[in-house]
Amino acid sequence: MHEFKYVNSQLYCEKVRIEDLAKKFGTPLYVYSYHTLIGHFIKLEKAFAKIKPLICYSVKANSNIAILKALVDKGAGLDIVSGGELFRALRAGCPPEKIVYASVGKTEKEIEEAIRRGILFFNIESISELELINKISCRLGEKSRVAIRINPDVEPKTHHYITTGKLTNKFGIDFDTARIIFLAQNDFPHLDICGVHIHIGSQITESAPFIAAIKKVVNFIAELRKKGIALKYLNIGGGLGIIYDKETPQTAEEFSKKILPLLKNTGLKIIMEPGRFIAGNSGILVTKVLFVKKTPLKRFIIIDAGMNDLIRPSLYGAYHEILPLRTTNHEPRTTNRYDIVGPICESGDFLAKDREMPKVREGDYLAIMSAGAYGFSMSSNYNSRCRAEEVLVVKDRVFAIRKRESCRDLVRNESIPPFLLGL
Ligand SMILES: *Cc1c(COP(=O)(O)O)cnc(C)c1O
């Protein structure tokens, strides 16, 4: 479900013609649909209404503070993975008691700041981290809530770069070690070890891996209970897949039907951390065709967006649908296969390979679909390219939510040492 649709052969976002946005704001341009974003959050909330989970949107999927604020206003909490994301979460007005913090590499400074701000809990990924948080909490005279991130060793059947719940991944703690931690709770007097957490990967389109992981962890919770260890929170992470191409991911309803009974039986407060499910189909990347180039072996469409704007195709071989902003229904529809590539000096700089496309002319605009998650948030300045503008569409209203960067922004934090200036 999303609000990007053709009306009279022209692509719209909600009530706004996207070509008008491209002309007004320039390209490359990220365009987000407010109602798609909020719609996905509400869908998940409704599907799980019976247990009222705390839905902590995963900030790293799309970290723009306007996006965060829109979700926080609807009752979302936030899942963060760095001090920078904590700053964004607070800037967006998220109540600290709705923030959960995961990461295998939290620094002392980040931990201290999160404790001072009073977040809901840390998701702990190693014994060393547990000891460090205990030490810092002691120094600050606090007792910190933590959940143990379990690595349940399940195969989520997704790209190996976005698998996080196998024992060969760096994430989480195996069951045996987790058991030892829970039994040794008294060694950590400044911690309240009050939950367990799993997050097994991303873009998972089947429910079987989720169910397998949740079953394992539910059994573990029951085992702890028998030993007299009572928990408060079960954090089931994120990872729900979306449609990029021909995937048929489970819907929120189907997902909930399968796992709700398991979750309810635990009697624990459930936390969820969806990122892509909420933001993925809420955004597109609009780009202009600079050149159409034919070589003896191939045809290329060269666009003004590159891997620095959207790295998913280069990084994961990810598929994004690419649509023209205008469909030319009147001309005979000839199609050809093209590589759709950016301007960056890397052969890995492509947005699509061997993609069948209708006739495209230089100066035409294209929409790279489903770019709302892990799009702008993974963008960079490589090749000294200024990062794109982001706009949010709410029915017929348009708001710039991040200005296009300028060349000044590129060198803002750089300086030439005096000796090079002859001083
Ligand atoms: C990235 C991440 C998520 C969100 O993953 P999605 O696939 O975008 O839903 C949730 N929890 C943790 C701990 C993460 O690292």
Coordinates of C-alpha atoms and ligand atoms in Angstrom, one line a residue:
M1 CA 0.0 0.0 0.0
H2 CA 1.4 3.4 -0.9
E3 CA 0.3 6.8 -2.2
F4 CA 2.4 7.0 -5.3
K5 CA 0.1 6.6 -8.3
Y6 CA -0.4 7.6 -11.9
V7 CA -3.1 10.1 -12.6
N8 CA -3.5 10.9 -16.3
S9 CA -0.2 9.2 -17.1
Q10 CA 1.7 11.4 -14.6
L11 CA 3.1 10.1 -11.3
Y12 CA 1.7 11.7 -8.1
C13 CA 2.6 11.6 -4.5
E14 CA -0.7 11.9 -2.6
K15 CA -2.3 15.0 -4.3
V16 CA 1.0 16.4 -5.7
R17 CA 2.4 15.9 -9.2
I18 CA 5.9 14.8 -8.7
E19 CA 7.3 16.5 -11.8
D20 CA 6.3 19.8 -10.2
L21 CA 8.5 18.9 -7.2
A22 CA 11.4 17.9 -9.4
K23 CA 11.2 21.2 -11.2
K24 CA 10.8 23.2 -8.0
F25 CA 13.4 21.5 -5.8
G26 CA 15.8 20.0 -8.4
T27 CA 17.0 16.5 -8.5
P28 CA 18.1 14.1 -7.1
L29 CA 15.2 14.5 -4.7
Y30 CA 13.8 12.3 -2.0
V31 CA 10.0 12.6 -1.8
Y32 CA 8.1 11.1 1.1
S33 CA 4.4 10.5 1.5
Y34 CA 3.2 11.3 5.0
H35 CA 0.1 9.2 4.8
T36 CA 2.0 6.2 3.6
L37 CA 4.4 6.5 6.5
I38 CA 1.7 6.9 9.1
G39 CA -0.5 4.3 7.4
H40 CA 2.1 1.6 7.9
F41 CA 2.6 2.5 11.5
I42 CA -1.1 2.3 12.2
K43 CA -1.5 -0.9 10.3
L44 CA 1.0 -2.6 12.6
E45 CA -0.5 -1.0 15.7
K46 CA -4.0 -2.3 14.7
A47 CA -2.7 -5.8 13.9
F48 CA -1.2 -6.0 17.4
A49 CA -3.9 -4.0 19.2
K50 CA -4.7 -6.9 21.6
I51 CA -1.3 -6.7 23.3
K52 CA -0.5 -3.0 22.8
P53 CA 3.1 -3.3 22.1
L54 CA 5.5 -0.4 22.2
I55 CA 6.4 0.1 18.5
C56 CA 9.9 1.6 18.4
Y57 CA 10.5 2.8 14.9
S58 CA 14.1 2.0 13.9
V59 CA 15.7 5.4 13.4
K60 CA 18.5 4.1 11.1
A61 CA 16.0 3.3 8.3
N62 CA 15.2 7.0 7.8
S63 CA 16.5 9.3 10.4
N64 CA 15.1 12.7 9.3
I65 CA 13.8 14.4 12.4
A66 CA 10.5 15.3 10.6
I67 CA 9.9 11.6 9.9
L68 CA 10.7 10.8 13.5
K69 CA 8.4 13.5 14.8
A70 CA 5.5 12.4 12.6
L71 CA 5.8 8.9 14.0
V72 CA 6.4 10.0 17.6
D73 CA 3.2 12.1 17.4
K74 CA 1.3 8.9 16.6
G75 CA 2.7 7.2 19.7
A76 CA 5.8 5.5 18.3
G77 CA 8.9 5.0 20.4
L78 CA 12.3 4.9 18.7
D79 CA 15.0 2.2 18.3
I80 CA 18.4 3.8 18.2
V81 CA 21.9 2.5 17.5
S82 CA 24.2 5.5 18.3
G83 CA 24.6 8.7 20.3
G84 CA 23.8 10.6 17.1
E85 CA 20.5 8.8 16.8
L86 CA 19.8 9.5 20.5
F87 CA 20.3 13.2 19.7
R88 CA 17.9 13.0 16.8
A89 CA 15.3 11.0 18.8
L90 CA 15.3 13.7 21.6
R91 CA 15.3 16.5 19.0
A92 CA 12.2 15.0 17.5
G93 CA 10.5 15.1 20.9
C94 CA 10.6 11.3 21.7
P95 CA 10.0 10.7 25.4
P96 CA 13.2 9.0 26.7
E97 CA 11.1 6.2 28.3
K98 CA 10.2 5.1 24.7
I99 CA 13.7 4.8 23.5
V100 CA 15.6 1.5 23.2
Y101 CA 19.3 1.4 22.3
A102 CA 21.0 -1.5 20.5
S103 CA 24.5 -1.7 19.0
V104 CA 27.5 -4.0 19.4
G105 CA 29.8 -1.1 19.8
K106 CA 28.4 1.5 22.2
T107 CA 31.1 3.9 23.6
E108 CA 31.4 5.1 27.2
K109 CA 30.3 8.6 26.2
E110 CA 27.2 7.2 24.4
I111 CA 26.2 5.0 27.3
E112 CA 26.6 7.8 29.8
E113 CA 24.5 10.2 27.7
A114 CA 21.7 7.5 27.3
I115 CA 21.7 6.8 31.1
R116 CA 21.6 10.5 31.9
R117 CA 18.6 10.9 29.5
G118 CA 16.8 8.0 31.1
I119 CA 16.1 5.7 28.1
L120 CA 13.8 2.7 28.5
F121 CA 16.6 0.2 28.2
F122 CA 19.8 -0.9 26.5
N123 CA 19.9 -4.0 24.3
I124 CA 23.1 -5.6 25.4
E125 CA 25.3 -7.4 22.9
S126 CA 28.2 -8.7 25.0
I127 CA 29.4 -9.4 28.5
S128 CA 32.0 -6.7 28.2
E129 CA 29.3 -4.2 27.4
L130 CA 27.2 -5.4 30.4
E131 CA 30.2 -4.8 32.7
L132 CA 30.8 -1.4 31.2
I133 CA 27.2 -0.3 31.7
N134 CA 27.2 -1.6 35.2
K135 CA 30.4 0.4 35.9
I136 CA 29.1 3.6 34.4
S137 CA 25.8 3.3 36.2
C138 CA 27.7 2.8 39.5
R139 CA 29.7 6.0 38.8
L140 CA 26.5 7.9 38.0
G141 CA 24.6 6.4 41.0
E142 CA 22.0 5.0 38.7
K143 CA 20.4 1.6 38.2
S144 CA 20.1 1.0 34.4
R145 CA 17.6 -1.2 32.7
V146 CA 19.0 -3.6 30.2
A147 CA 17.7 -6.4 27.9
I148 CA 19.9 -9.2 26.7
R149 CA 20.0 -9.4 22.9
I150 CA 19.9 -13.0 22.2
N151 CA 21.4 -14.5 19.0
P152 CA 18.9 -17.3 18.4
D153 CA 20.9 -18.8 15.5
V154 CA 18.1 -19.0 12.9
E155 CA 18.4 -18.6 9.2
P156 CA 16.2 -15.6 8.1
K157 CA 16.5 -16.3 4.4
T158 CA 17.5 -12.9 3.3
H159 CA 20.6 -11.3 1.9
H160 CA 23.6 -12.4 3.9
Y161 CA 24.6 -8.7 4.5
I162 CA 21.4 -8.2 6.4
T163 CA 21.3 -11.4 8.3
T164 CA 21.9 -10.7 12.0
G165 CA 20.6 -13.7 14.0
K166 CA 23.1 -16.5 13.0
L167 CA 25.9 -17.4 15.4
T168 CA 28.4 -16.4 12.7
N169 CA 27.1 -12.8 12.9
K170 CA 28.5 -10.2 15.3
F171 CA 25.2 -9.5 17.0
G172 CA 23.7 -10.7 20.3
I173 CA 24.6 -13.3 22.8
D174 CA 24.1 -17.1 22.6
F175 CA 21.5 -18.8 24.8
D176 CA 24.1 -20.5 27.0
T177 CA 26.0 -17.3 27.8
A178 CA 22.7 -15.4 28.3
R179 CA 21.6 -18.1 30.8
I180 CA 24.9 -17.5 32.7
I181 CA 24.3 -13.8 32.8
F182 CA 20.8 -14.1 34.1
L183 CA 21.9 -16.5 36.8
A184 CA 24.7 -14.1 37.8
Q185 CA 22.5 -11.0 37.9
N186 CA 23.7 -10.2 41.4
D187 CA 27.2 -9.6 40.0
F188 CA 25.7 -6.5 38.3
P189 CA 24.2 -4.5 41.2
H190 CA 23.7 -1.4 39.1
L191 CA 21.7 -3.2 36.4
D192 CA 18.1 -4.2 36.2
I193 CA 18.3 -7.1 33.7
C194 CA 14.7 -6.9 32.8
G195 CA 14.2 -8.2 29.2
V196 CA 15.3 -10.2 26.2
H197 CA 15.7 -8.9 22.7
I198 CA 16.0 -10.5 19.3
H199 CA 16.5 -9.0 15.8
I200 CA 17.3 -11.6 13.3
G201 CA 17.8 -9.6 10.1
S202 CA 16.0 -7.4 7.6
Q203 CA 13.7 -7.7 4.6
I204 CA 12.4 -11.0 5.9
T205 CA 9.4 -11.9 3.8
E206 CA 8.3 -15.2 5.5
S207 CA 7.0 -15.7 9.0
A208 CA 8.8 -19.0 9.6
P209 CA 12.1 -17.5 10.7
F210 CA 10.4 -15.0 13.0
I211 CA 8.3 -17.8 14.5
A212 CA 11.4 -20.1 14.9
A213 CA 13.3 -17.3 16.7
I214 CA 10.3 -16.2 18.9
K215 CA 9.7 -19.9 19.9
K216 CA 13.2 -20.3 21.0
V217 CA 13.2 -17.2 23.0
V218 CA 9.8 -17.9 24.6
N219 CA 11.1 -21.2 25.7
F220 CA 14.1 -19.5 27.2
I221 CA 11.8 -17.1 29.1
A222 CA 9.8 -20.0 30.5
E223 CA 13.0 -21.7 31.6
L224 CA 14.2 -18.6 33.4
R225 CA 10.8 -18.2 35.1
K226 CA 11.1 -21.7 36.4
K227 CA 14.5 -20.7 37.9
G228 CA 12.7 -17.8 39.6
I229 CA 13.9 -15.1 37.2
A230 CA 11.0 -12.9 36.1
L231 CA 11.4 -10.5 33.1
K232 CA 9.4 -7.5 32.1
Y233 CA 10.1 -7.0 28.4
L234 CA 10.3 -9.1 25.3
N235 CA 11.7 -7.1 22.3
I236 CA 11.1 -8.9 19.1
G237 CA 13.1 -6.5 16.9
G238 CA 12.3 -5.5 13.3
G239 CA 13.0 -7.1 10.0
L240 CA 9.5 -7.2 8.3
G241 CA 10.0 -7.3 4.6
I242 CA 8.3 -5.1 2.0
I243 CA 7.5 -5.3 -1.7
Y244 CA 10.3 -4.0 -3.9
D245 CA 9.7 -6.3 -6.9
K246 CA 7.7 -9.5 -6.8
E247 CA 8.0 -10.3 -3.1
T248 CA 4.9 -11.5 -1.3
P249 CA 5.7 -10.6 2.3
Q250 CA 3.4 -11.5 5.1
T251 CA 1.0 -8.7 6.0
A252 CA 0.9 -7.1 9.4
E253 CA -2.4 -9.0 10.0
E254 CA -0.9 -12.4 8.9
F255 CA 2.2 -11.8 10.9
S256 CA 0.2 -11.0 14.0
K257 CA -2.1 -14.0 13.7
K258 CA 0.9 -16.3 13.8
I259 CA 2.9 -14.7 16.6
L260 CA 0.3 -13.0 18.8
P261 CA -0.6 -16.2 20.8
L262 CA 3.1 -16.9 21.5
L263 CA 3.7 -13.3 22.6
K264 CA 0.6 -13.1 24.7
N265 CA 1.5 -16.2 26.6
T266 CA 4.7 -14.7 27.9
G267 CA 2.7 -12.0 29.8
L268 CA 5.6 -9.6 29.0
K269 CA 5.4 -6.1 27.6
I270 CA 6.2 -6.5 23.9
I271 CA 8.5 -4.1 22.0
M272 CA 8.8 -4.1 18.2
E273 CA 11.4 -2.3 16.1
P274 CA 10.2 -2.0 12.5
G275 CA 12.1 0.2 10.2
R276 CA 11.8 -0.7 6.6
F277 CA 8.1 -1.8 7.0
I278 CA 7.2 1.7 8.0
A279 CA 9.5 3.8 5.9
G280 CA 10.4 1.7 2.9
N281 CA 7.5 2.3 0.6
S282 CA 6.9 5.8 1.9
G283 CA 9.6 7.4 -0.1
I284 CA 11.0 7.6 -3.6
L285 CA 14.1 9.0 -5.2
V286 CA 13.4 11.3 -8.1
T287 CA 16.2 11.7 -10.7
K288 CA 16.8 13.2 -14.1
V289 CA 18.1 11.4 -17.1
L290 CA 21.3 13.2 -18.1
F291 CA 22.3 11.0 -21.1
V292 CA 21.3 7.9 -22.9
K293 CA 24.4 6.2 -24.1
K294 CA 24.9 3.2 -26.4
T295 CA 28.1 1.2 -26.6
P296 CA 28.8 -1.7 -28.9
L297 CA 27.5 -4.1 -26.2
K298 CA 25.1 -2.2 -24.0
R299 CA 22.7 0.7 -23.5
F300 CA 23.0 2.9 -20.5
I301 CA 20.7 5.5 -18.9
I302 CA 22.9 7.9 -17.1
I303 CA 21.0 9.7 -14.3
D304 CA 21.8 12.4 -11.8
A305 CA 21.4 10.1 -8.8
G306 CA 24.2 7.8 -7.9
M307 CA 25.3 5.2 -5.3
N308 CA 26.1 8.0 -2.9
D309 CA 22.3 8.9 -2.9
L310 CA 21.0 5.3 -2.8
I311 CA 23.6 2.6 -2.2
R312 CA 21.3 -0.4 -1.8
P313 CA 21.7 -1.7 -5.4
S314 CA 25.5 -1.4 -5.2
L315 CA 25.8 -2.8 -1.7
Y316 CA 23.2 -5.6 -1.7
G317 CA 22.3 -6.0 -5.4
A318 CA 18.9 -4.7 -4.2
Y319 CA 16.1 -4.3 -6.7
H320 CA 14.2 -1.0 -6.9
E321 CA 11.4 -0.5 -9.4
I322 CA 12.1 2.5 -11.7
L323 CA 9.2 4.4 -13.2
P324 CA 9.0 7.3 -15.5
L325 CA 7.2 10.3 -14.1
R326 CA 5.3 10.5 -17.4
T327 CA 4.1 7.4 -19.2
T328 CA 3.9 8.0 -23.0
N329 CA 0.8 6.0 -23.7
H330 CA 0.4 7.5 -27.1
E331 CA 3.6 6.4 -28.7
P332 CA 4.3 2.8 -29.7
R333 CA 5.7 1.3 -26.6
T334 CA 9.2 0.1 -27.5
T335 CA 11.3 -1.2 -24.7
N336 CA 14.9 -1.9 -24.4
R337 CA 17.2 -3.2 -21.7
Y338 CA 19.4 -0.7 -20.0
D339 CA 21.9 -0.4 -17.2
I340 CA 20.7 2.6 -15.2
V341 CA 23.8 4.2 -13.7
G342 CA 24.9 7.3 -11.8
P343 CA 27.7 9.8 -12.4
I344 CA 30.1 8.3 -9.9
C345 CA 33.5 7.0 -10.9
E346 CA 32.9 3.4 -9.9
S347 CA 31.6 0.6 -12.0
G348 CA 29.6 -0.5 -9.0
D349 CA 27.6 2.8 -9.3
F350 CA 24.3 1.5 -10.7
L351 CA 20.7 1.7 -9.7
A352 CA 19.5 -1.1 -12.0
K353 CA 21.1 -3.7 -14.3
D354 CA 19.7 -5.0 -17.5
R355 CA 16.4 -3.3 -16.8
E356 CA 13.6 -3.3 -19.4
M357 CA 12.5 0.3 -19.8
P358 CA 10.2 2.1 -22.1
K359 CA 11.8 4.7 -24.4
V360 CA 13.5 7.3 -22.2
R361 CA 14.8 10.7 -23.4
E362 CA 17.5 12.9 -22.1
G363 CA 15.8 15.4 -19.7
D364 CA 13.1 12.9 -18.6
Y365 CA 12.5 12.3 -14.9
L366 CA 12.5 8.9 -13.3
A367 CA 11.3 7.7 -9.9
I368 CA 13.3 5.1 -8.0
M369 CA 10.6 3.5 -6.0
S370 CA 10.6 2.1 -2.4
A371 CA 13.6 4.3 -1.4
G372 CA 12.2 5.5 1.9
A373 CA 14.2 3.2 4.1
Y374 CA 18.0 2.8 4.0
G375 CA 18.0 5.5 1.2
F376 CA 18.9 8.9 2.4
S377 CA 20.1 7.5 5.7
M378 CA 22.9 5.6 4.0
S379 CA 23.8 8.4 1.6
S380 CA 27.3 9.9 1.5
N381 CA 29.2 12.7 -0.1
Y382 CA 31.4 10.4 -2.2
N383 CA 32.8 12.2 -5.3
S384 CA 32.0 15.4 -3.4
R385 CA 28.4 15.2 -4.3
C386 CA 26.1 17.3 -2.2
R387 CA 23.4 15.2 -0.6
A388 CA 19.9 15.4 -2.0
E389 CA 17.0 17.5 -0.8
E390 CA 14.2 15.7 1.1
V391 CA 10.5 16.8 0.9
L392 CA 7.5 15.5 2.7
V393 CA 4.1 15.5 1.0
V394 CA 0.9 15.7 3.1
K395 CA -2.1 15.6 0.7
D396 CA -1.6 18.8 -1.4
R397 CA 1.0 20.3 0.9
V398 CA 4.7 20.0 0.4
F399 CA 7.4 20.6 3.1
A400 CA 11.1 20.7 2.6
I401 CA 12.4 18.6 5.5
R402 CA 16.1 18.7 4.5
K403 CA 17.8 21.3 2.3
R404 CA 20.0 20.2 -0.5
E405 CA 23.6 20.4 0.7
S406 CA 25.8 23.1 -0.8
C407 CA 29.5 23.0 -1.7
R408 CA 30.1 25.0 1.5
D409 CA 28.6 22.1 3.5
L410 CA 31.1 19.8 1.8
V411 CA 34.1 21.6 3.3
R412 CA 32.5 22.9 6.5
N413 CA 34.6 20.9 8.9
E414 CA 37.9 21.0 6.9
S415 CA 40.8 23.3 7.3
I416 CA 44.1 23.9 5.6
P417 CA 47.1 23.9 8.2
P418 CA 48.9 27.3 8.4
F419 CA 52.2 25.9 7.0
L420 CA 50.5 25.1 3.7
L421 CA 49.3 28.7 3.6
G422 CA 52.9 29.9 4.0
L423 CA 52.2 31.2 7.5
Ligands
LIG1 C1 18.1 -2.2 11.8 C2 17.4 -2.7 13.0 C3 16.0 -2.8 13.1 C4 15.1 -2.4 11.9 O1 15.2 -3.4 10.9 P1 14.1 -3.3 9.7 O2 14.5 -4.5 8.8 O3 14.3 -2.0 9.0 O4 12.8 -3.5 10.3 C5 15.4 -3.2 14.3 N1 16.2 -3.5 15.3 C6 17.6 -3.4 15.3 C7 18.3 -3.8 16.5 C8 18.2 -3.0 14.2 O5 19.5 -3.0 14.1

